[in-house]
Every structure is written in structure tokens, then in C-alpha cells.
Tab-separated table of N, CA, C and O in Angstrom:
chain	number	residue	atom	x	y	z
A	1	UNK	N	33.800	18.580	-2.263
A	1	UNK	CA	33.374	19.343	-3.414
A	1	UNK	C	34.565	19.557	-4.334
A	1	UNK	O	35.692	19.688	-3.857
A	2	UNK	N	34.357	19.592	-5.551
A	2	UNK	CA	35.191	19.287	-6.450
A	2	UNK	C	35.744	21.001	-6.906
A	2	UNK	O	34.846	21.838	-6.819
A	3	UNK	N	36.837	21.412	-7.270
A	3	UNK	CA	37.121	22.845	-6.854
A	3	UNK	C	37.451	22.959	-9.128
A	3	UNK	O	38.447	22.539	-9.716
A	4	UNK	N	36.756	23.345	-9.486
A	4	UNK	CA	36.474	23.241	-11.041
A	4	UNK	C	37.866	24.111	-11.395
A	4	UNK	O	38.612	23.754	-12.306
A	5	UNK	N	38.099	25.174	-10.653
A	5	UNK	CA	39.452	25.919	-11.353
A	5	UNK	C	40.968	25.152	-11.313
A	5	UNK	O	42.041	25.646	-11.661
A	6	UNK	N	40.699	23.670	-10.735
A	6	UNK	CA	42.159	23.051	-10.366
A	6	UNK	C	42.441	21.956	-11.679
A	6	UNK	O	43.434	21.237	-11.795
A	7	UNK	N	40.998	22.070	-12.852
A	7	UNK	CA	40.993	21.184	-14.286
A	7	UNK	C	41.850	22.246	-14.702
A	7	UNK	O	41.791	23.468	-14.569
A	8	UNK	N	42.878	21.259	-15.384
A	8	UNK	CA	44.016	21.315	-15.860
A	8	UNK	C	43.984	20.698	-17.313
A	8	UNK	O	44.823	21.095	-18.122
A	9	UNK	N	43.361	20.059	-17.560
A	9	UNK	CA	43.533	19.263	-19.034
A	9	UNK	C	42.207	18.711	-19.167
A	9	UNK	O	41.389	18.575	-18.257
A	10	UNK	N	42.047	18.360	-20.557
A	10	UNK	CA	40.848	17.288	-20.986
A	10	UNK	C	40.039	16.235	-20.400
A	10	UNK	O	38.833	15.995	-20.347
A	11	UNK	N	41.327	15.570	-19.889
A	11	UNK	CA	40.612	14.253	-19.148
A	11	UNK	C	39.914	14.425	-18.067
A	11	UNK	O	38.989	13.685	-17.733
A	12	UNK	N	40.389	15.633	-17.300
A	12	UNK	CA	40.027	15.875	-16.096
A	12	UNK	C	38.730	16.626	-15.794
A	12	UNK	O	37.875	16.471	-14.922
A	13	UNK	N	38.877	17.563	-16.886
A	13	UNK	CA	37.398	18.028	-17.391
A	13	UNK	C	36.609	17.136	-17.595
A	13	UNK	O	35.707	17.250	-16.764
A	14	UNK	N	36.415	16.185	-18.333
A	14	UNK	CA	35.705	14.905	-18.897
A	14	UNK	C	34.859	14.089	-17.869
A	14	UNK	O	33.691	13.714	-17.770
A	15	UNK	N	36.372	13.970	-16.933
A	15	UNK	CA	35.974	13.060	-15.580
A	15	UNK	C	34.921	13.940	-14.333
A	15	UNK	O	34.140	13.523	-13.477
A	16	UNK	N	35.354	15.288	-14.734
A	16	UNK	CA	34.460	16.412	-13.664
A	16	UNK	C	32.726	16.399	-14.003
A	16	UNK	O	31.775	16.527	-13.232
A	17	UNK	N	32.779	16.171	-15.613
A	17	UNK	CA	31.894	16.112	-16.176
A	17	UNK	C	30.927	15.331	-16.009
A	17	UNK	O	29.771	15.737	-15.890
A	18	UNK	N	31.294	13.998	-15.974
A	18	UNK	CA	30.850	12.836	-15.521
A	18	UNK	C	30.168	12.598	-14.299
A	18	UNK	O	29.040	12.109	-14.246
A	19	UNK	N	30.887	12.963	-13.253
A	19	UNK	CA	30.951	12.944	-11.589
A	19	UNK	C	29.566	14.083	-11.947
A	19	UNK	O	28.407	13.681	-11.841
A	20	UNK	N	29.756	14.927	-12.199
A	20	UNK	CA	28.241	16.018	-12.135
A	20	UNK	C	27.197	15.277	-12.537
A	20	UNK	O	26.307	14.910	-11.769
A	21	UNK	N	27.236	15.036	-13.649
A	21	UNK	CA	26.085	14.655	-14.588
A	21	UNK	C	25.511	13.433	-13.751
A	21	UNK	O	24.305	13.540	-13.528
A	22	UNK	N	26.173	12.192	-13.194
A	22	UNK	CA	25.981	11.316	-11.914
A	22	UNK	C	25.503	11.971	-10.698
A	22	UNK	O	24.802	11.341	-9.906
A	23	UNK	N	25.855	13.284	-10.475
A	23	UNK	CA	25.423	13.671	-9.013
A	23	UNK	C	24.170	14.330	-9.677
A	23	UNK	O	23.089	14.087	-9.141
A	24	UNK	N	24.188	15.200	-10.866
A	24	UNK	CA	22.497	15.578	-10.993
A	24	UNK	C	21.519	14.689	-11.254
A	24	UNK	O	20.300	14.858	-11.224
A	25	UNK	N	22.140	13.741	-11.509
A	25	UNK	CA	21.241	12.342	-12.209
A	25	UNK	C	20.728	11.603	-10.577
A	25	UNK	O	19.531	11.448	-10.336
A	26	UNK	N	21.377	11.364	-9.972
A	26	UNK	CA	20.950	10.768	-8.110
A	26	UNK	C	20.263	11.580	-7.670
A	26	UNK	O	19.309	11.070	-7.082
A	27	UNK	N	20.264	13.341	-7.648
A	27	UNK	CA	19.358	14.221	-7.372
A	27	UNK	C	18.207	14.489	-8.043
A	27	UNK	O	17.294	15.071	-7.458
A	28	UNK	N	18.110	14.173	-9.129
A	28	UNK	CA	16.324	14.111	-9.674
A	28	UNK	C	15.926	12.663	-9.378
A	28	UNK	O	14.699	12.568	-9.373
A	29	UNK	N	16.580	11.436	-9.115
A	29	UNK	CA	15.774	10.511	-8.626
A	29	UNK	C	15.263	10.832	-7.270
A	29	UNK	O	14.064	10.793	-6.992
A	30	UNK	N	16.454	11.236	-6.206
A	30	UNK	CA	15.509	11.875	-4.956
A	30	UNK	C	14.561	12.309	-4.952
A	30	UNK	O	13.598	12.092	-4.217
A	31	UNK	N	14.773	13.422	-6.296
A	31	UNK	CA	13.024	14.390	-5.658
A	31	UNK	C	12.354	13.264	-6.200
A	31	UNK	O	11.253	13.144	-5.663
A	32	UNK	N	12.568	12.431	-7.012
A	32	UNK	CA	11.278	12.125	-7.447
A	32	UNK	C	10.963	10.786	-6.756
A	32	UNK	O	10.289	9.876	-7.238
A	33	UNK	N	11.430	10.806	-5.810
A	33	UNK	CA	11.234	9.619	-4.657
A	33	UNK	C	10.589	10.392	-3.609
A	33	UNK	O	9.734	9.884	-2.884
A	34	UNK	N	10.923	11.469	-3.512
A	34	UNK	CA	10.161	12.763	-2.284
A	34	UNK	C	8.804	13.048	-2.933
A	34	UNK	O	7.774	13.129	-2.262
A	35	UNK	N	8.846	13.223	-4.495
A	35	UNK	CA	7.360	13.394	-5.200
A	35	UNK	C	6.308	12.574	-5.190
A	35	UNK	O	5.097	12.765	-5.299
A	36	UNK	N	7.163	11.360	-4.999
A	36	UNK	CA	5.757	9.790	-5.322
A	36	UNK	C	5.689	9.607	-3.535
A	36	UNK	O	4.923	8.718	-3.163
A	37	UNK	N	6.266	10.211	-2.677
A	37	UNK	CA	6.410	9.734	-1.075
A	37	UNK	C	5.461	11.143	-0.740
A	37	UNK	O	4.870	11.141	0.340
A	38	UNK	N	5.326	12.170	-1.514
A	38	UNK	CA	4.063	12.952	-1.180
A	38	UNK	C	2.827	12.521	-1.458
A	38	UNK	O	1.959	12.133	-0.676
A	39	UNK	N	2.796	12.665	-3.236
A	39	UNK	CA	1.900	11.928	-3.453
A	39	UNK	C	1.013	10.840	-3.176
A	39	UNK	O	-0.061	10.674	-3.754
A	40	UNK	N	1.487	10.092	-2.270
A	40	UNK	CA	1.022	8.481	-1.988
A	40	UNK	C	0.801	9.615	-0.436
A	40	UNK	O	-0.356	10.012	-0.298
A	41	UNK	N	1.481	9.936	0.283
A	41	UNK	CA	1.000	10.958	1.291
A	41	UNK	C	-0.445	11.591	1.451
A	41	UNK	O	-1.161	11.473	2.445
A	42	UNK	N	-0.767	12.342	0.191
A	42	UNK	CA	-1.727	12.958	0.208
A	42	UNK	C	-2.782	12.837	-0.738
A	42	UNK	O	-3.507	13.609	-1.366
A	43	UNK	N	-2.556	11.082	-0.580
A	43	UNK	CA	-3.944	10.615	-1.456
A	43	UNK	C	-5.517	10.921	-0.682
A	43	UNK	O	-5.658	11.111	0.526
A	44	UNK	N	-6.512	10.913	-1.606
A	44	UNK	CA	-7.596	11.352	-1.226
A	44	UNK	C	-8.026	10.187	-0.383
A	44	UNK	O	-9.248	10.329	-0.351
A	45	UNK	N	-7.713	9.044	0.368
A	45	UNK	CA	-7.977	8.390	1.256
A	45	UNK	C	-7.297	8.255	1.995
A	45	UNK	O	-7.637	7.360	2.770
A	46	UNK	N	-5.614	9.107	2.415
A	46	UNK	CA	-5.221	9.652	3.151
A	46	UNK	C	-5.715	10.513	3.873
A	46	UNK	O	-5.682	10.431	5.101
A	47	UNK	N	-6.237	11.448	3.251
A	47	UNK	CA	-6.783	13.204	3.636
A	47	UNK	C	-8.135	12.648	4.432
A	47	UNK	O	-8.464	13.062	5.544
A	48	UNK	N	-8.790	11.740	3.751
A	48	UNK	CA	-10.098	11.471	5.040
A	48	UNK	C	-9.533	10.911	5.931
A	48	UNK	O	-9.655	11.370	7.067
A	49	UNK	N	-8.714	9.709	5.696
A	49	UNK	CA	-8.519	9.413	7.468
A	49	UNK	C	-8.203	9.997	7.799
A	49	UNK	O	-8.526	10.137	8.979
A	50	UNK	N	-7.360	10.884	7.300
A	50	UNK	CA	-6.472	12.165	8.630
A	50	UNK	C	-7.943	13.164	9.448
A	50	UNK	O	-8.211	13.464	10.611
A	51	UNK	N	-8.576	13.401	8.162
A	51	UNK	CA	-9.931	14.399	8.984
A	51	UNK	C	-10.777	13.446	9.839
A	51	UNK	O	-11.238	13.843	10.909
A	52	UNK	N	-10.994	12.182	9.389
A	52	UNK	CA	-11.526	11.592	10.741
A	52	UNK	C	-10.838	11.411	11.789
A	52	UNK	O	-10.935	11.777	12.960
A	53	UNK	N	-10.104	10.773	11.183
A	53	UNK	CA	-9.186	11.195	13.310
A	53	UNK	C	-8.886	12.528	13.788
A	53	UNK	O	-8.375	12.723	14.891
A	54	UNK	N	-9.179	13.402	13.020
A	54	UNK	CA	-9.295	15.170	13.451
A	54	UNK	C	-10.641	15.281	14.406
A	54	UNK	O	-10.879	15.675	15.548
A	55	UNK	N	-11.220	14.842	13.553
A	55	UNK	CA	-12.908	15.049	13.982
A	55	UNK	C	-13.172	14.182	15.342
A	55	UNK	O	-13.766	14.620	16.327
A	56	UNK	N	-12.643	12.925	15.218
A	56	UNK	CA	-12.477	11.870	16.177
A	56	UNK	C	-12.448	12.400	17.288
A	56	UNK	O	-13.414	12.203	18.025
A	57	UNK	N	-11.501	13.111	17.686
A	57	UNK	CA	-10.979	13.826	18.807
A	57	UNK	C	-12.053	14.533	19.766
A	57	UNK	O	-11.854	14.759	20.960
A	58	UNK	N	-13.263	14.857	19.036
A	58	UNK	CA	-14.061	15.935	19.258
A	58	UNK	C	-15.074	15.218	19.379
A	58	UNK	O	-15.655	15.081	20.456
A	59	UNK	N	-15.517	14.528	18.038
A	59	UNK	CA	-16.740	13.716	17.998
A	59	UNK	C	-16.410	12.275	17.236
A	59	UNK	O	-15.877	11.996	16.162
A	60	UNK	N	-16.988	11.499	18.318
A	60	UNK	CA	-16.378	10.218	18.443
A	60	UNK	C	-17.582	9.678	16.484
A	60	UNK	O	-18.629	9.058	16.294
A	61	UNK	N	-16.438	10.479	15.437
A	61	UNK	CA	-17.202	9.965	14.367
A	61	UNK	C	-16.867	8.665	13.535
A	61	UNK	O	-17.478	8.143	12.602
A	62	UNK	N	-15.681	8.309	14.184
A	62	UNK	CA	-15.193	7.342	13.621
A	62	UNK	C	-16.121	6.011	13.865
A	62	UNK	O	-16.486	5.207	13.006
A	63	UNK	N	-16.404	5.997	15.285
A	63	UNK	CA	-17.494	4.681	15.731
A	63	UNK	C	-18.817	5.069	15.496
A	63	UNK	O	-19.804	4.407	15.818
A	64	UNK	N	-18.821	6.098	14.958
A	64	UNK	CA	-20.634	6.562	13.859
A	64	UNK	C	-20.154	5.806	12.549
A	64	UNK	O	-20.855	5.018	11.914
A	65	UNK	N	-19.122	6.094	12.308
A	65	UNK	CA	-19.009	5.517	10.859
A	65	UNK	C	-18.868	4.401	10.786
A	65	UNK	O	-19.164	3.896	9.703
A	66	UNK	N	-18.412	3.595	11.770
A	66	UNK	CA	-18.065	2.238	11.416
A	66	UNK	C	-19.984	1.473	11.954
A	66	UNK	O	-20.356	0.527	11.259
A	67	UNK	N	-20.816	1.876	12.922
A	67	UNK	CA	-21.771	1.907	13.233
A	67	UNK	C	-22.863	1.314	11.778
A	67	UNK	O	-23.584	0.385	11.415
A	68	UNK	N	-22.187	2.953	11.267
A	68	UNK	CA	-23.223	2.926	9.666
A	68	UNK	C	-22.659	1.879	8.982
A	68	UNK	O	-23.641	1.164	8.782
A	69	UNK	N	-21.582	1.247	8.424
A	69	UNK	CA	-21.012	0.244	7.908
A	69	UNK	C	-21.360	-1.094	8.272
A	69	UNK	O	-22.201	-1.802	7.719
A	70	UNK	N	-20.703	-1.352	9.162
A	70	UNK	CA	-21.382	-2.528	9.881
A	70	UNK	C	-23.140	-2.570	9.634
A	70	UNK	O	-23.522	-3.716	9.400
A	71	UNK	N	-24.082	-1.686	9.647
A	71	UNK	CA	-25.518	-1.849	9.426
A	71	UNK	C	-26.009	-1.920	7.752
A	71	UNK	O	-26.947	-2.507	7.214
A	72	UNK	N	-25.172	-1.244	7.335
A	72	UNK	CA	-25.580	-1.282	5.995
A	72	UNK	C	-25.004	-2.783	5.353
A	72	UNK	O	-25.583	-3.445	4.492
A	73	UNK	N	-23.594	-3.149	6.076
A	73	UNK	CA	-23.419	-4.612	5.981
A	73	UNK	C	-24.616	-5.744	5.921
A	73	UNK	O	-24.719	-6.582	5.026
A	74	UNK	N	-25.670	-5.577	7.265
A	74	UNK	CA	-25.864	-6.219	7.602
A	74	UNK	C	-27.514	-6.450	6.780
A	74	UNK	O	-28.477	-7.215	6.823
A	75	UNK	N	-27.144	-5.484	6.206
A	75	UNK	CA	-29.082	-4.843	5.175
A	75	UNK	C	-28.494	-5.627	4.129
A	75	UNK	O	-29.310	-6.157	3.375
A	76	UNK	N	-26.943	-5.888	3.833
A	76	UNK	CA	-27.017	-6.402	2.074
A	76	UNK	C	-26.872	-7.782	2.593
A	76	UNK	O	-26.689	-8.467	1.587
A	77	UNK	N	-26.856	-8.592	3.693
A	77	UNK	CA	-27.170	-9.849	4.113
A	77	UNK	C	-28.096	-10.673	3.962
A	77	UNK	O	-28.120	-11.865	3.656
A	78	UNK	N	-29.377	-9.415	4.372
A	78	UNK	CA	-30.631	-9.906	4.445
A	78	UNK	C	-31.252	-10.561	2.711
A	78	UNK	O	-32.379	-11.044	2.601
């Protein structure tokens, strides 16, 4: 960590300046790599699979659902 009371002159200020403005500049790309890594997280076809495999656990709804899929498949065949 850079100790700000040891700028002594212009340049050094300048260069302190720099080094920040670079370290706040790498820290809003993070969050906003943490923002789009939520987002894509808690897409609305995230959130159902997560509740079907919640539900899964309990009531085997996942092989109801794929049940109904597979049949309704098999109706747009006909």
C-alpha cells in the first residue's frame, strides 16, 4: 500500500495518481464480472432447475416432467 504522506513532489503525486485511478479502474471491472457471474447465476432458467431438483428430492418431478415432454413430443409426431 502506497503511504500518500511520503509524496514529496509533482511527479510522484502524478505517478500515485495513476497507480489509483488503474487500481479503481481493475476494481469496477471485477464487480462487474461478479455482476454478469450473478446475473447469468440467477437467470429465470436457472431458478427452475434449481426448484426442480429441490422438489426432486421429495417428489420424483423431474421424471413427471420429462414423462410429459417426451409425450407431448410424441403427439406433435403423429
Amino acid at each position: 500500500m502506497i503511504n500518500y504522506s511520503r509524496i514529496t513532489n509533482l511527479a510522484e503525486l502524478d505517478e500515485a495518481q495513476r497507480n489509483l485511478k488503474a487500481a479503481i479502474e481493475r476494481k469496477g471491472e471485477s464487480v462487474m464480472e461478479s455482476y454478469d457471474a450473478l446475473k447469468a447465476y440467477y437467470s429465470p432458467m436457472n431458478l427452475v432447475a434449481s426448484g426442480v431438483r429441490s422438489i426432486s428430492s421429495v417428489i420424483p418431478f423431474d421424471r413427471m416432467l420429462l414423462f410429459v415432454i417426451a409425450r407431448l413430443k410424441a403427439a406433435l409426431k403423429r
